[in-house]
XYZ file of C-alpha atoms in Angstrom:
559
model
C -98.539 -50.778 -55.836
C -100.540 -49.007 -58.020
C -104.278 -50.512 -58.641
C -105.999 -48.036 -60.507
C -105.574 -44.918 -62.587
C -108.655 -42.826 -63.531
C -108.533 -40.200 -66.242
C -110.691 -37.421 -67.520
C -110.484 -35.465 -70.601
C -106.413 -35.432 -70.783
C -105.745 -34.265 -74.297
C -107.444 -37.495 -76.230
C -108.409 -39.332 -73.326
C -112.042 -38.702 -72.995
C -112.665 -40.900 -70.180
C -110.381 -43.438 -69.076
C -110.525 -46.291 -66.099
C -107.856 -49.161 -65.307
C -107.369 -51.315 -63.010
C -103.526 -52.884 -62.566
C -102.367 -56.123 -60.843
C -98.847 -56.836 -59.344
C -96.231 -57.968 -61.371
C -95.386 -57.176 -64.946
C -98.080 -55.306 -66.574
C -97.471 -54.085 -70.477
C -98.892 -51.664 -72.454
C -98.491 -51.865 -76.350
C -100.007 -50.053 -79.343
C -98.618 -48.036 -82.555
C -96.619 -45.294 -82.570
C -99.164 -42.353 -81.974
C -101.669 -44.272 -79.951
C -101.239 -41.962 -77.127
C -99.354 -44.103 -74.844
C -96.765 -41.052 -73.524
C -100.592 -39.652 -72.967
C -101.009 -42.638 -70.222
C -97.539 -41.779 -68.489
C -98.194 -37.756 -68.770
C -101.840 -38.465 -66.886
C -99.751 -40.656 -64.046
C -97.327 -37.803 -64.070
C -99.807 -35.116 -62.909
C -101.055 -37.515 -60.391
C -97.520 -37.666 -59.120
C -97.133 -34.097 -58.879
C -95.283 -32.937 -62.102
C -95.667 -29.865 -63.632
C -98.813 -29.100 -64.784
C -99.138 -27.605 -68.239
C -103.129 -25.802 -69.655
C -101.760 -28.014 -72.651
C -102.821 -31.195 -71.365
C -106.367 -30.058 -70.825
C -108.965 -31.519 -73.951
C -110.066 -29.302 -76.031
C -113.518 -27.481 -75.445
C -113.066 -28.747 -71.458
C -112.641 -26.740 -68.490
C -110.612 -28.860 -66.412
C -108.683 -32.286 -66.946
C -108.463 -34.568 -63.694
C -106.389 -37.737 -63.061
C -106.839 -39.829 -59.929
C -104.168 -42.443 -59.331
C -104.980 -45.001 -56.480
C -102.247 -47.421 -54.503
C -101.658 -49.780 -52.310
C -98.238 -49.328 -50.552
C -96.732 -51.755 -48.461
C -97.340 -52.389 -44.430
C -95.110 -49.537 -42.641
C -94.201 -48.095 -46.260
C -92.800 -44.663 -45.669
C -95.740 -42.951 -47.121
C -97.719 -43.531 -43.788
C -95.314 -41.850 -42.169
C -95.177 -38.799 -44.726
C -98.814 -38.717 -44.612
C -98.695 -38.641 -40.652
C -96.430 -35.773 -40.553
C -99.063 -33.527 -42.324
C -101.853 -34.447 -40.416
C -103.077 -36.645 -42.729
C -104.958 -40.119 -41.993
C -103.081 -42.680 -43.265
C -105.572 -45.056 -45.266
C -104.933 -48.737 -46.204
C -105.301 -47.114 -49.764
C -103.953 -44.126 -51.126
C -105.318 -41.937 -53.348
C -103.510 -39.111 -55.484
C -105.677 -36.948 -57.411
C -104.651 -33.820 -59.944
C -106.975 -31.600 -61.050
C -105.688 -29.164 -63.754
C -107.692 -25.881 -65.057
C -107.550 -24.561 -68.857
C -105.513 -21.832 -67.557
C -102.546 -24.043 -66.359
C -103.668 -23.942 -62.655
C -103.824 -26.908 -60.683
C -104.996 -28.208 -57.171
C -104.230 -31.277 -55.508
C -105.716 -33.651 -53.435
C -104.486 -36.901 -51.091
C -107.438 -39.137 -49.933
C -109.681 -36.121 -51.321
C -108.001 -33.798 -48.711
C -106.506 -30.476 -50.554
C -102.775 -30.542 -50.156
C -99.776 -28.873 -51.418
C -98.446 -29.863 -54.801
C -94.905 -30.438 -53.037
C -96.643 -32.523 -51.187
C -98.250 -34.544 -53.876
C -94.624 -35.144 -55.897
C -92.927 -36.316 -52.842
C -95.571 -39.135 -51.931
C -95.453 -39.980 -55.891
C -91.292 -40.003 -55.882
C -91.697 -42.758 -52.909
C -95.020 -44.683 -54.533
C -93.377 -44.560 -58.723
C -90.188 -44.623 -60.150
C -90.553 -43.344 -63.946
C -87.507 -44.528 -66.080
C -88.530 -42.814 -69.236
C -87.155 -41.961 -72.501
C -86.499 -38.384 -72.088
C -87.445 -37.809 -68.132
C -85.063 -39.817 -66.213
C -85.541 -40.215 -62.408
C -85.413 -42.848 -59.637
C -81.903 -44.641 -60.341
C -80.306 -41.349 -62.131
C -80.323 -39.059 -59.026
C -77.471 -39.758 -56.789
C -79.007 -38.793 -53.663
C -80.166 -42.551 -53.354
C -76.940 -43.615 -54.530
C -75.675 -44.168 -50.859
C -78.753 -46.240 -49.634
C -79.103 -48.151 -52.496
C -75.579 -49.548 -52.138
C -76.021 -50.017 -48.337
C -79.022 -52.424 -49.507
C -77.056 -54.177 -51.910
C -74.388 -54.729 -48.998
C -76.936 -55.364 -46.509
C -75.263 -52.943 -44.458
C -78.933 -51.813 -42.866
C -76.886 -52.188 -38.949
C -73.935 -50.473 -40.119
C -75.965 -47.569 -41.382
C -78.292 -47.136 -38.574
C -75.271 -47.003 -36.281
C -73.630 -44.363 -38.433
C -76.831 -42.329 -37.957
C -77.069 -42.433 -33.961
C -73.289 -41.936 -33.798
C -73.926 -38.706 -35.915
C -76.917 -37.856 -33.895
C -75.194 -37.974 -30.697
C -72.197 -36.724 -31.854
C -74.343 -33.652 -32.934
C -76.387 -33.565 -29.593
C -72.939 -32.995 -28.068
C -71.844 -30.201 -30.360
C -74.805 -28.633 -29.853
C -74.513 -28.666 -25.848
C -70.995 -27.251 -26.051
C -72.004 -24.771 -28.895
C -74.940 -23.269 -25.916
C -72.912 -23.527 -22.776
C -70.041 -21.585 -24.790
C -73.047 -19.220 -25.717
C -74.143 -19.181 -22.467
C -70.507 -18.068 -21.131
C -69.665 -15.408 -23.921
C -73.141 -13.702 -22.943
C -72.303 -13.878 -19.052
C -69.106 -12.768 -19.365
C -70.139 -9.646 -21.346
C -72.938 -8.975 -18.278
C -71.056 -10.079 -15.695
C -70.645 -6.626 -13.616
C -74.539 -6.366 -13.911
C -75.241 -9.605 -13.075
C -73.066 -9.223 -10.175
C -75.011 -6.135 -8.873
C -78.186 -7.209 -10.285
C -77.632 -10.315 -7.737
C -77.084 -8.593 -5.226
C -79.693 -5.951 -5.350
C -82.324 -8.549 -5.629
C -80.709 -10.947 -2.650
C -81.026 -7.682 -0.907
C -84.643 -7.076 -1.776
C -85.461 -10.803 -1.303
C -88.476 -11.136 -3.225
C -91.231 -13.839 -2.033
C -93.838 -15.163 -4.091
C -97.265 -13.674 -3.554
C -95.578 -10.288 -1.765
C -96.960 -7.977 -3.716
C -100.869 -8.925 -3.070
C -100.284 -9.542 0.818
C -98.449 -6.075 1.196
C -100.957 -4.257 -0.948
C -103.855 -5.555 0.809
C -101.708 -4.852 4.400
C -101.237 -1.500 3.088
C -105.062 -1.069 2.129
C -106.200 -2.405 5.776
C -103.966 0.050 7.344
C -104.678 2.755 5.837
C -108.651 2.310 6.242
C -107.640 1.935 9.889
C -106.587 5.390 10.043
C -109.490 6.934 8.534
C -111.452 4.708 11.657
C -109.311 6.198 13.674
C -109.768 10.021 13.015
C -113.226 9.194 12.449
C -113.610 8.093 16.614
C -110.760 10.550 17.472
C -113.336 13.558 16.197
C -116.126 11.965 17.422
C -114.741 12.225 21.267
C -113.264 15.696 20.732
C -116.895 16.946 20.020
C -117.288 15.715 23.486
C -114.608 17.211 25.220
C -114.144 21.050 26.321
C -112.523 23.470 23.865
C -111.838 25.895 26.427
C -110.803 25.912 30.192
C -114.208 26.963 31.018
C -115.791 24.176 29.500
C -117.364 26.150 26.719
C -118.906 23.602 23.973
C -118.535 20.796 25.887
C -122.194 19.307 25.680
C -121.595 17.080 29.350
C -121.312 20.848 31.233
C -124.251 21.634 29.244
C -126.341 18.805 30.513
C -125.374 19.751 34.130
C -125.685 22.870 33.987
C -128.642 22.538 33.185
C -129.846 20.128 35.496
C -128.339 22.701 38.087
C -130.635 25.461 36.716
C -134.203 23.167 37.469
C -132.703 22.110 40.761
C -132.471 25.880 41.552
C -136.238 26.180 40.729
C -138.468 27.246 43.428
C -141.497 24.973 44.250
C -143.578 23.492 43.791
C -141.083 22.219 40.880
C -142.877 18.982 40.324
C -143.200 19.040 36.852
C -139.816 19.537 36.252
C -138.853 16.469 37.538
C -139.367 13.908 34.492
C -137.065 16.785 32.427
C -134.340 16.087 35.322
C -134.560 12.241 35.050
C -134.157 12.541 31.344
C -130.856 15.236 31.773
C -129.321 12.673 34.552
C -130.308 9.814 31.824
C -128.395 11.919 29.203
C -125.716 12.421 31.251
C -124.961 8.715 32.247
C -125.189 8.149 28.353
C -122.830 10.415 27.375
C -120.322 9.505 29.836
C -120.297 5.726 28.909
C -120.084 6.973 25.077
C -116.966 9.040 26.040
C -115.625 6.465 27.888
C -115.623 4.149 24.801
C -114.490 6.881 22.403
C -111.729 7.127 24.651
C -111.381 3.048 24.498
C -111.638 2.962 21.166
C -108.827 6.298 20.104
C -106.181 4.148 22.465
C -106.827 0.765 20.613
C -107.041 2.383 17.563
C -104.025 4.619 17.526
C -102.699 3.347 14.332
C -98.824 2.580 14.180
C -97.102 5.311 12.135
C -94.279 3.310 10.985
C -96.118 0.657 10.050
C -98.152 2.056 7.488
C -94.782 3.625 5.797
C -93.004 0.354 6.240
C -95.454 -1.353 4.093
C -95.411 0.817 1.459
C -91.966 1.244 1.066
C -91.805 -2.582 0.604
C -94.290 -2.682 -1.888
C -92.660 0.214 -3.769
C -89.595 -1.077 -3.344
C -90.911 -4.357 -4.939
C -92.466 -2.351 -8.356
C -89.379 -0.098 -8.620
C -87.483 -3.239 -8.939
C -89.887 -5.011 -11.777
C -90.047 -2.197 -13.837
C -86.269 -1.930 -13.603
C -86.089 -5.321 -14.864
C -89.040 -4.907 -17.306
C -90.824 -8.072 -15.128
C -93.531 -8.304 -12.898
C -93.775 -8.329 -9.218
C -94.435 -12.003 -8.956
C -91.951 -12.805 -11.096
C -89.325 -11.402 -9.475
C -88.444 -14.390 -7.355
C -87.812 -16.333 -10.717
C -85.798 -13.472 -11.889
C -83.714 -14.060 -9.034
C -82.901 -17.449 -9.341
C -82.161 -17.008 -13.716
C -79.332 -14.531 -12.615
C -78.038 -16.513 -9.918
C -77.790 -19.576 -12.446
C -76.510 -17.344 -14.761
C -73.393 -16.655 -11.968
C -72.982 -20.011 -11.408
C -72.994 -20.622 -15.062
C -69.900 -18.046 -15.103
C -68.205 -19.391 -12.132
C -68.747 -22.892 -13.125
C -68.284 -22.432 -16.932
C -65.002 -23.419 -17.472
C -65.213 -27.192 -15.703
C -68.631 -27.189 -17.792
C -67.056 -26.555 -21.058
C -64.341 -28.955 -20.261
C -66.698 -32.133 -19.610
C -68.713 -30.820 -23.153
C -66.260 -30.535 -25.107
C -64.212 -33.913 -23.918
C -68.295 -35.455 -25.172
C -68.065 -33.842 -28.315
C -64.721 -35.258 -28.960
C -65.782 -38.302 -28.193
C -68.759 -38.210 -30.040
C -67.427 -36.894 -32.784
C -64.406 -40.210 -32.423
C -67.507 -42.278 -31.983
C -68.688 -41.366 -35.473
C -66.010 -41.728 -37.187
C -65.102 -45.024 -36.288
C -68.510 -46.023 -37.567
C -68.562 -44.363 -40.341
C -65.153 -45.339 -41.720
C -65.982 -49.111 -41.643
C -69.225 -48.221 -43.351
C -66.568 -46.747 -46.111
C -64.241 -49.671 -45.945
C -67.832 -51.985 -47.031
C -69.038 -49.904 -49.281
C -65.770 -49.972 -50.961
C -65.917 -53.942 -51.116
C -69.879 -53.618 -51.919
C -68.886 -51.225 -54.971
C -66.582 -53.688 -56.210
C -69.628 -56.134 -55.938
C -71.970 -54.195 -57.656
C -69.610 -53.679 -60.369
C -68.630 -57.307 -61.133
C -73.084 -58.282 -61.081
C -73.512 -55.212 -63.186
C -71.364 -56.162 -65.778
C -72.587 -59.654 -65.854
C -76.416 -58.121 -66.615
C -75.172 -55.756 -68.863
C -73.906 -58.182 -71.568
C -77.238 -59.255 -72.691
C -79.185 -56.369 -73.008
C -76.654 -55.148 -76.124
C -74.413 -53.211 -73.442
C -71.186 -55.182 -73.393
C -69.280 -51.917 -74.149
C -70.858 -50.243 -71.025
C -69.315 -49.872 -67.436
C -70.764 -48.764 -64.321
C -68.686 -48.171 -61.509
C -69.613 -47.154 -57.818
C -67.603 -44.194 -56.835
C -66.700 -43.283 -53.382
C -65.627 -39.720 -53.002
C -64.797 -38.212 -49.327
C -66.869 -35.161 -48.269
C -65.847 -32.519 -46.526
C -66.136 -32.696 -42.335
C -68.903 -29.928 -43.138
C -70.713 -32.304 -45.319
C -70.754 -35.359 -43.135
C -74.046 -36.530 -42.307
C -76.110 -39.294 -40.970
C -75.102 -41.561 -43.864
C -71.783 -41.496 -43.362
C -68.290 -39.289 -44.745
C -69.204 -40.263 -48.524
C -70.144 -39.253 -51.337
C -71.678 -42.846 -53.579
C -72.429 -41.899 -56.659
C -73.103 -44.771 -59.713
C -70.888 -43.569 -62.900
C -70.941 -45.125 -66.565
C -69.219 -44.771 -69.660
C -70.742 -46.385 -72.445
C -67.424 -46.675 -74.801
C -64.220 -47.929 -74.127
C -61.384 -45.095 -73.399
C -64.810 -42.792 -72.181
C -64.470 -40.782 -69.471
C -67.102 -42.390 -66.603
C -69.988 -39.550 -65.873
C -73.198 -39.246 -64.387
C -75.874 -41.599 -65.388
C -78.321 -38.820 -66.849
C -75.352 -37.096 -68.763
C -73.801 -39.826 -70.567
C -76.027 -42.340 -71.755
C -78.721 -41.923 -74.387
C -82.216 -42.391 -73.862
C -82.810 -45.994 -74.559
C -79.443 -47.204 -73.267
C -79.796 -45.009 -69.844
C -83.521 -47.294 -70.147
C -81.688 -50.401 -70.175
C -78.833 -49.028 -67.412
C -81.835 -48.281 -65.350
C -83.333 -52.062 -65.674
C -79.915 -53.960 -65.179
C -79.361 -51.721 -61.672
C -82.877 -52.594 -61.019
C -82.596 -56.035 -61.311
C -79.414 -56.142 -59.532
C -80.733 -52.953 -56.757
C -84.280 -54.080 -56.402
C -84.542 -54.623 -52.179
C -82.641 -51.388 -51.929
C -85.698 -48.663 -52.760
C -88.869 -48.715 -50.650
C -90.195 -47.984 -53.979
C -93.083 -50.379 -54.969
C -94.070 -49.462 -58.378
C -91.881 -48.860 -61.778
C -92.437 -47.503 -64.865
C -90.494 -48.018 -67.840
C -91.194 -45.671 -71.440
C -89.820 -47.847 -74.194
C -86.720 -49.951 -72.269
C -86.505 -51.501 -75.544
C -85.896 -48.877 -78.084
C -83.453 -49.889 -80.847
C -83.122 -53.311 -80.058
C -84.736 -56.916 -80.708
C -83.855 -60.288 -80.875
C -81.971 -61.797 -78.040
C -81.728 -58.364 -76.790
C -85.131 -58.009 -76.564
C -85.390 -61.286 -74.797
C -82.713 -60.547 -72.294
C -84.727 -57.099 -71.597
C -87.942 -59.176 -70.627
C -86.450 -61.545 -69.109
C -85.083 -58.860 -66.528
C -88.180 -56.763 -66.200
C -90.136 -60.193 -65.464
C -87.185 -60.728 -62.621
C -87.716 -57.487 -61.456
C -91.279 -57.456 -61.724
C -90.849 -60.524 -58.913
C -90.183 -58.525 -56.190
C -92.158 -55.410 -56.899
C -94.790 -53.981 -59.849
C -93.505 -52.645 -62.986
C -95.615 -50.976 -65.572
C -93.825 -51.023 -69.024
C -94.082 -48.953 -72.342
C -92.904 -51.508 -75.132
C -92.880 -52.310 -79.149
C -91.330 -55.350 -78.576
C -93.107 -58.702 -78.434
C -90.743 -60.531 -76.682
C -91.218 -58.152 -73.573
C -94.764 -57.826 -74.280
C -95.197 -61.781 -73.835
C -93.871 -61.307 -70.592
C -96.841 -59.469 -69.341
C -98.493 -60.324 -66.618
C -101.167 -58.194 -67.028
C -101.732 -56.557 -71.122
C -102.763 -53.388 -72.204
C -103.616 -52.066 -75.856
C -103.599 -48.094 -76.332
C -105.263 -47.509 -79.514
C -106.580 -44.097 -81.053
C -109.351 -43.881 -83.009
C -110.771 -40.578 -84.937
C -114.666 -40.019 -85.348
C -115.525 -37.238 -87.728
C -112.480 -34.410 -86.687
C -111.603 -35.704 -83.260
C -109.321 -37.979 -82.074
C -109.336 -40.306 -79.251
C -107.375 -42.798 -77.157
C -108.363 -46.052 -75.468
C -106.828 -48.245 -73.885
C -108.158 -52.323 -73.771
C -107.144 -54.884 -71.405
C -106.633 -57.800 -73.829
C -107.871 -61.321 -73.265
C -105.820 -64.248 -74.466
C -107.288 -64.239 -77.833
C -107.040 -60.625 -78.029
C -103.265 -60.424 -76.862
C -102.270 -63.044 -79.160
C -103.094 -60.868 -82.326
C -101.727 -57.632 -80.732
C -98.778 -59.738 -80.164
C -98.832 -61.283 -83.989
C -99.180 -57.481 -84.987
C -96.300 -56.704 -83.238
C -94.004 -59.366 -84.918
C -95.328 -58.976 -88.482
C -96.043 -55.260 -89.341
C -99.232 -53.749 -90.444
C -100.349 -57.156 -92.246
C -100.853 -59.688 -89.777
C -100.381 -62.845 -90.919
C -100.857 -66.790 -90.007
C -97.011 -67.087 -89.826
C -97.324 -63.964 -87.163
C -100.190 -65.633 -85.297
C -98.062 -68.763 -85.085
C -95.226 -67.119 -84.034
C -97.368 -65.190 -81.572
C -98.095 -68.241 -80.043
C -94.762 -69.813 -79.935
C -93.684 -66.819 -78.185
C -96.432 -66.719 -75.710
C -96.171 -70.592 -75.259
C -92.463 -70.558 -74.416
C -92.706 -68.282 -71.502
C -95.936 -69.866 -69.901
């Protein structure tokens, strides 16, 4: 419910605080006091259109900050979820508006959307005004208010999973047909494409173990040449031994054994010829080793490559990468087996969606056969309520119109929709179209009282339910909003003392001009205080004792 409204310089509202109870709460004063000021303010909280109009003079900005209470597991929370907001025990709406016209909006001081802002006010208020009809008169909530009134909560929730399965279904044989169509017209490529890559076989993690095979061998040959040119320095490169540097060394150890003596001091030279001698030999014998174990295998280098080339000719073929080749694969091949198996697929699918679609309409056409009895229902208790508040002449029937298989949703194959005609021999129309303002006011109350656990709607407004009427009719008018006001809080607009003795909770709205301005308050009334706004009310500009006395009749019969 709503449990506080703050406002700041909205036209003649300076500064403005009130607090609001459950219940019936009413709000009285004379024509011109600035109560349409009150419902304008909660308007912008709720998201309405924001006009540079509504700002006071000499101000910069206007503000309005409504704050509620909803419900446990009200679908605000949920709402508020869905856009990553943290839903609070209380809820706060607030609307600032700039002279310009331009507005921002905030939910529990977070900056939101103002889309956002009118859809958490359409599920928090329901405004049944004089001129600005919503709630009741869109027939959007036509179908769930009537399932309420039925109590046909089971038989709607199974309409909705029968549509959501029956959907699910559709949409399965919708994609494998998809699937088909687009395999069909690729079918030679995927075919070859297949094969080429079965062929090819691609492995995961190929490409990096063949490149780094490939790497390995080819730094093998450059070891190789490297020790093959090291030993063909050492051997001859001629018959006669010429730059061979082993014939060297013996030759010339030949040429100091040839030396006359005394040769002693050659001899260290010789030891250190013989020693280079033996060296070089073992180093040629390893070269030699090493150029036989080395010899690199010249297939196996070009093998490797043409794998790995093989591999990257394919992936850019297919616009993939190497290592994702393998997945490639498999796609096709499903794709193939998605062709050869399509027809037995599409079979099963669209035997499901069939059935699913049988499934819903069995539910949904005994929904239709209760709403039809419910309709008659609603009827028969709406004329009863309609009597006393001066609308004997009025009818409101519930009609059922089927919609098109296109059209069928998750609340069933109909279209509900409330009609009225107001005069005999009158054509039934649309609730906002055919009734006048304070007789669509009192259309709106008798649905309430006889709709009121259908809406998840917790708090309602009513401008002026009573305009035109008094007396008994008048009477019969609180009564109702009292009833209503029962089950959920309702915030009323009203010149007439009989409704405003039903208050709960009473509010004056008074304007008062100092020097050239104007300005509205707004005074919750004590006892003493309510029974001379009351008397007021009853007896004109001049209240008298007979109006006080009155006054208090009136507020003693309903206590």
């Amino acid at each position: 419910m709503l449990v506080a409204l703050a406002i700041r310089d909205v036209v003649l509202i300076e500064r403005l605080d009130l607090v609001f109870g459950p219940g019936l709460s009413v709000l009285t004063g004379e024509t011109g006091a600035g109560k349409s000021i009150l419902l304008d303010s909660l308007g912008l909280a709720l998201g309405v259109r924001a006009e540079s109009g509504l700002v006071r003079a000499g101000q910069s900005q206007a503000s309005v900050t409504a704050a509620f209470q909803p419900p446990p597991a009200h679908p605000t929370y949920a709402l508020l979820l869905e856009h990553g907001l943290e839903a609070e025990e209380e809820i706060v709406l607030r609307r600032v508006v700039q002279a310009d016209g331009r507005s921002r909006a905030f939910v529990n001081d977070q900056p939101v959307g103002v889309s956002l802002l009118r859809r958490l006010g359409a599920l928090l208020v329901e405004v049944q005004g004089q001129h600005d009809q919503v709630g009741l008169a869109d027939p959007a909530s036509h179908a769930g208010l009537l399932d309420a009134f039925g109590g046909f909560e089971a038989d709607r929730a199974a309409v909705a999973l029968a549509h959501r399965d029956w959907r699910a279904a559709e949409r399965a044989l919708e994609a494998a047909r998809a699937a088909i169509a687009e395999a069909q017209r690729d079918e030679d490529w995927l075919r070859h494409a297949v094969g080429e890559l079965g062929t090819l076989a691609p492995e995961e993690g190929e490409e990096e173990a063949l490149a780094e095979r490939r790497q390995g061998l080819q730094q093998g040959e450059k070891r190789a040449e490297a020790v093959a040119g090291a030993l063909s320095e050492l051997t001859p490169r001629d018959r006669r031994g010429g730059g061979n540097p082993a014939a060297a060394l013996r030759n010339a150890a030949r040429a100091l054994e040839r030396m006359p003596p005394p040769n002693d001091s050659i001899q260290p030279a010789l030891i250190l010829l013989g020693t280079a001698q033996d060296a070089l030999a073992e180093a040629e014998t390893l070269l030699a080793r090493l150029v036989q174990e080395a010899a690199p295998d010249p297939r196996a280098l070009e093998s490797t490559e043409e794998r790995l080339f093989a591999l990257r000719a394919a992936a850019r073929k297919h616009a993939v990468a190497v290592t994702s080749l393998p997945e490639l694969l498999e796609r096709l091949k499903e794709r193939l087996s998605a062709l050869d198996a399509g027809s037995g697929q599409v079979v099963a699918l669209e035997a499901a969606a069939r059935a699913g679609r049988a499934a819903y309409v069995a539910a949904a056409g005994r929904l239709t056969e209760r709403r039809a009895a419910a309709g008659a229902s609603l009827d028969a208790a709406l004329s009863a309520e309609l009597v006393p508040l001066k609308l004997d002449r009025a009818r409101v029937t519930v009609a059922l119109t089927p919609r098109p298989e296109a059209a069928w949703g998750p609340d069933g194959q109909d279209r509900v929709e409330f009609l009225v005609s107001t005069n005999p021999g009158q054509t039934p129309g649309p609730l906002a179209r055919i009734a006048s303002g304070g007789e669509l006011s009192r259309l709106m109350l008798a649905l309430k009282v006889v709709l009121a656990r259908g809406s998840p709607v917790p708090t309602l407004v009513f401008d002026e339910v009573d305009s035109g009427i008094g007396g008994a009719t008048a009477a019969a008018v609180g009564e109702r909003l009292a009833a209503v006001a029962a089950r959920v809080q309702v915030l009323v607009v009203t010149h007439s003392p009989q409704v405003a003795a039903r208050g709960a909770q009473h509010y004056q709205v008074a304007k008062s001009v100092t020097g050239e301005r104007a300005e509205t308050s707004v005074t919750a009334l004590l006892p003493a205080a309510r029974r001379e706004e009351i008397a007021r009310m009853l007896a004109g500009e001049r209240v008298t004792d007979a109006a006080r006395a009155a006054a208090d009749e009136l507020l003693a019969a309903l206590t």
